[in-house]
Amino acid sequence: MANDDTDVLDTDTDAETGTDTETDDTAEEVSDDAAKDETGEQSGKAGSEAARYRRRLRETEAERDALRTQLAAQHESLLAGVIEPKLVRAAGFDPAEALDDNGVFDPDKAADLARRTNGELGLGPRRPLPVSVAGQSRDRDRGAPRRLAGAFSPENLHRG
């Protein structure tokens, strides 16, 4: 009987060991699943955070490109006050040569660029703009009386 008791005890021990092992395996699987869920949540959070940063980056790049285009249009407009930018390009020069080291429009550099462009294209010096008041008397602009007799009328005596 002693042998039977030992066999039973060994079987119980094996059964207990097997059960304990199964419990340990199940606990490890549960902890692995929990770790995967936490990792999934973390990677989900990291993925959404990365997506948010990518979206902000795209918005910032679009804003930068719009500002760059707007600045180039302003530089073209300023240069157009001195010389037509398409003439500058036709002469083989870059309109950006009218900017200083900080990227600010420099009227002196623009005038030099205009002279070089005119020389390259053989356009000659730039003509001055016509005077809009040429041929008009100064008295008429001030509202002065047109005749000598009108100068002494009562309504014109109070003018200062």
mmCIF file of C-alpha atoms in Angstrom, residues 5-157:
data_model
loop_
_atom_site.group_PDB
_atom_site.id
_atom_site.type_symbol
_atom_site.label_atom_id
_atom_site.label_comp_id
_atom_site.label_asym_id
_atom_site.label_seq_id
_atom_site.Cartn_x
_atom_site.Cartn_y
_atom_site.Cartn_z
ATOM 1 C CA ASP A 5 0.042 6.013 -1.677
ATOM 2 C CA THR A 6 3.265 7.199 -3.195
ATOM 3 C CA ASP A 7 1.863 6.852 -6.682
ATOM 4 C CA VAL A 8 -1.186 8.822 -5.705
ATOM 5 C CA LEU A 9 0.908 11.488 -4.111
ATOM 6 C CA ASP A 10 3.146 11.686 -7.176
ATOM 7 C CA THR A 11 0.117 11.993 -9.404
ATOM 8 C CA ASP A 12 -1.339 14.683 -7.215
ATOM 9 C CA THR A 13 1.939 16.483 -7.229
ATOM 10 C CA ASP A 14 2.149 16.190 -11.013
ATOM 11 C CA ALA A 15 -1.416 17.358 -11.291
ATOM 12 C CA GLU A 16 -0.713 20.248 -9.002
ATOM 13 C CA THR A 17 2.461 21.091 -10.846
ATOM 14 C CA GLY A 18 0.642 20.854 -14.139
ATOM 15 C CA THR A 19 -2.154 23.054 -12.873
ATOM 16 C CA ASP A 20 0.291 25.502 -11.421
ATOM 17 C CA THR A 21 2.164 25.529 -14.705
ATOM 18 C CA GLU A 22 -1.043 26.062 -16.623
ATOM 19 C CA THR A 23 -1.984 28.887 -14.282
ATOM 20 C CA ASP A 24 1.434 30.437 -14.766
ATOM 21 C CA ASP A 25 1.117 30.084 -18.547
ATOM 22 C CA THR A 26 -2.322 31.666 -18.471
ATOM 23 C CA ALA A 27 -1.083 34.500 -16.271
ATOM 24 C CA GLU A 28 1.813 35.080 -18.652
ATOM 25 C CA GLU A 29 -0.586 35.107 -21.612
ATOM 26 C CA VAL A 30 -2.860 37.588 -19.832
ATOM 27 C CA SER A 31 0.082 39.811 -18.957
ATOM 28 C CA ASP A 32 1.354 39.534 -22.566
ATOM 29 C CA ASP A 33 -2.098 40.515 -23.866
ATOM 30 C CA ALA A 34 -2.261 43.412 -21.413
ATOM 31 C CA ALA A 35 1.210 44.527 -22.469
ATOM 32 C CA LYS A 36 0.157 44.318 -26.124
ATOM 33 C CA ASP A 37 -2.965 46.375 -25.367
ATOM 34 C CA GLU A 38 -0.893 48.974 -23.522
ATOM 35 C CA THR A 39 1.624 48.999 -26.356
ATOM 36 C CA GLY A 40 -1.246 49.275 -28.828
ATOM 37 C CA GLU A 41 -2.677 52.189 -26.867
ATOM 38 C CA GLN A 42 0.749 53.791 -26.674
ATOM 39 C CA SER A 43 1.417 53.240 -30.356
ATOM 40 C CA GLY A 44 -2.108 54.488 -31.078
ATOM 41 C CA LYS A 45 -1.393 57.601 -29.042
ATOM 42 C CA ALA A 46 2.008 57.980 -30.671
ATOM 43 C CA GLY A 47 0.465 57.418 -34.095
ATOM 44 C CA SER A 48 -2.221 60.026 -33.527
ATOM 45 C CA GLU A 49 0.359 62.437 -32.146
ATOM 46 C CA ALA A 50 2.585 61.833 -35.174
ATOM 47 C CA ALA A 51 -0.407 62.358 -37.471
ATOM 48 C CA ARG A 52 -1.177 65.630 -35.684
ATOM 49 C CA TYR A 53 2.431 66.775 -36.156
ATOM 50 C CA ARG A 54 2.352 65.792 -39.836
ATOM 51 C CA ARG A 55 -0.887 67.743 -40.328
ATOM 52 C CA ARG A 56 0.575 70.797 -38.590
ATOM 53 C CA LEU A 57 3.709 70.463 -40.725
ATOM 54 C CA ARG A 58 1.638 70.402 -43.931
ATOM 55 C CA GLU A 59 -0.343 73.454 -42.775
ATOM 56 C CA THR A 60 2.860 75.309 -41.888
ATOM 57 C CA GLU A 61 4.457 74.438 -45.230
ATOM 58 C CA ALA A 62 1.348 75.628 -47.091
ATOM 59 C CA GLU A 63 1.387 78.893 -45.134
ATOM 60 C CA ARG A 64 5.107 79.319 -45.829
ATOM 61 C CA ASP A 65 4.583 78.761 -49.555
ATOM 62 C CA ALA A 66 1.713 81.277 -49.616
ATOM 63 C CA LEU A 67 3.831 83.878 -47.807
ATOM 64 C CA ARG A 68 6.757 83.215 -50.130
ATOM 65 C CA THR A 69 4.498 83.780 -53.157
ATOM 66 C CA GLN A 70 3.069 86.953 -51.615
ATOM 67 C CA LEU A 71 6.549 88.308 -50.864
ATOM 68 C CA ALA A 72 7.734 87.573 -54.409
ATOM 69 C CA ALA A 73 4.693 89.438 -55.781
ATOM 70 C CA GLN A 74 5.497 92.433 -53.571
ATOM 71 C CA HIS A 75 9.119 92.444 -54.745
ATOM 72 C CA GLU A 76 7.916 92.293 -58.369
ATOM 73 C CA SER A 77 5.574 95.217 -57.703
ATOM 74 C CA LEU A 78 8.336 97.323 -56.162
ATOM 75 C CA LEU A 79 10.689 96.519 -59.018
ATOM 76 C CA ALA A 80 7.954 97.388 -61.538
ATOM 77 C CA GLY A 81 8.076 100.945 -60.185
ATOM 78 C CA VAL A 82 11.647 101.168 -61.495
ATOM 79 C CA ILE A 83 11.685 98.797 -64.483
ATOM 80 C CA GLU A 84 9.479 96.034 -65.855
ATOM 81 C CA PRO A 85 10.586 92.711 -64.278
ATOM 82 C CA LYS A 86 10.034 90.874 -67.578
ATOM 83 C CA LEU A 87 12.651 93.157 -69.179
ATOM 84 C CA VAL A 88 15.076 92.293 -66.389
ATOM 85 C CA ARG A 89 14.537 88.590 -67.083
ATOM 86 C CA ALA A 90 14.797 89.140 -70.850
ATOM 87 C CA ALA A 91 18.198 90.752 -70.301
ATOM 88 C CA GLY A 92 19.311 87.646 -68.398
ATOM 89 C CA PHE A 93 19.332 89.215 -64.944
ATOM 90 C CA ASP A 94 17.575 88.022 -61.813
ATOM 91 C CA PRO A 95 15.027 90.438 -60.289
ATOM 92 C CA ALA A 96 16.269 89.278 -56.857
ATOM 93 C CA GLU A 97 19.412 91.355 -57.514
ATOM 94 C CA ALA A 98 17.330 94.358 -56.427
ATOM 95 C CA LEU A 99 17.227 92.962 -52.877
ATOM 96 C CA ASP A 100 19.779 93.569 -50.157
ATOM 97 C CA ASP A 101 21.428 90.839 -48.057
ATOM 98 C CA ASN A 102 18.391 90.650 -45.755
ATOM 99 C CA GLY A 103 15.926 90.218 -48.632
ATOM 100 C CA VAL A 104 14.589 93.776 -48.397
ATOM 101 C CA PHE A 105 13.971 95.757 -51.594
ATOM 102 C CA ASP A 106 16.801 98.263 -52.180
ATOM 103 C CA PRO A 107 15.903 101.173 -54.512
ATOM 104 C CA ASP A 108 19.575 101.869 -55.306
ATOM 105 C CA LYS A 109 20.175 98.276 -56.379
ATOM 106 C CA ALA A 110 16.946 98.392 -58.393
ATOM 107 C CA ALA A 111 18.107 101.546 -60.195
ATOM 108 C CA ASP A 112 21.465 99.916 -60.938
ATOM 109 C CA LEU A 113 19.665 96.820 -62.204
ATOM 110 C CA ALA A 114 17.494 99.025 -64.435
ATOM 111 C CA ARG A 115 20.576 100.766 -65.878
ATOM 112 C CA ARG A 116 22.271 97.433 -66.579
ATOM 113 C CA THR A 117 19.084 96.034 -68.131
ATOM 114 C CA ASN A 118 18.636 99.090 -70.339
ATOM 115 C CA GLY A 119 22.268 98.855 -71.417
ATOM 116 C CA GLU A 120 21.974 95.142 -72.152
ATOM 117 C CA LEU A 121 18.802 95.549 -74.203
ATOM 118 C CA GLY A 122 19.894 98.835 -75.803
ATOM 119 C CA LEU A 123 16.873 100.740 -74.530
ATOM 120 C CA GLY A 124 18.636 103.952 -73.572
ATOM 121 C CA PRO A 125 17.877 106.104 -70.557
ATOM 122 C CA ARG A 126 14.443 106.121 -69.035
ATOM 123 C CA ARG A 127 12.244 109.060 -69.959
ATOM 124 C CA PRO A 128 10.846 111.130 -67.121
ATOM 125 C CA LEU A 129 7.146 110.966 -66.427
ATOM 126 C CA PRO A 130 5.128 113.876 -67.863
ATOM 127 C CA VAL A 131 4.197 116.686 -65.500
ATOM 128 C CA SER A 132 0.445 116.568 -65.011
ATOM 129 C CA VAL A 133 0.075 120.308 -64.289
ATOM 130 C CA ALA A 134 2.176 121.541 -67.207
ATOM 131 C CA GLY A 135 0.587 124.538 -68.916
ATOM 132 C CA GLN A 136 -1.655 125.494 -66.033
ATOM 133 C CA SER A 137 -1.162 128.736 -64.149
ATOM 134 C CA ARG A 138 -0.624 128.734 -60.442
ATOM 135 C CA ASP A 139 -3.204 131.477 -59.856
ATOM 136 C CA ARG A 140 -6.007 129.358 -61.223
ATOM 137 C CA ASP A 141 -5.114 126.550 -58.814
ATOM 138 C CA ARG A 142 -5.430 128.846 -55.790
ATOM 139 C CA GLY A 143 -8.840 130.096 -56.848
ATOM 140 C CA ALA A 144 -7.593 133.655 -57.472
ATOM 141 C CA PRO A 145 -9.930 136.050 -59.275
ATOM 142 C CA ARG A 146 -9.581 136.016 -63.043
ATOM 143 C CA ARG A 147 -9.946 139.758 -63.547
ATOM 144 C CA LEU A 148 -8.647 142.770 -61.765
ATOM 145 C CA ALA A 149 -12.148 144.039 -61.053
ATOM 146 C CA GLY A 150 -13.021 140.741 -59.376
ATOM 147 C CA ALA A 151 -10.082 141.157 -57.008
ATOM 148 C CA PHE A 152 -11.844 144.054 -55.280
ATOM 149 C CA SER A 153 -15.291 142.502 -55.002
ATOM 150 C CA PRO A 154 -16.685 142.185 -51.441
ATOM 151 C CA GLU A 155 -16.573 138.359 -51.469
ATOM 152 C CA ASN A 156 -12.833 138.337 -52.285
ATOM 153 C CA LEU A 157 -11.863 140.989 -49.713
#
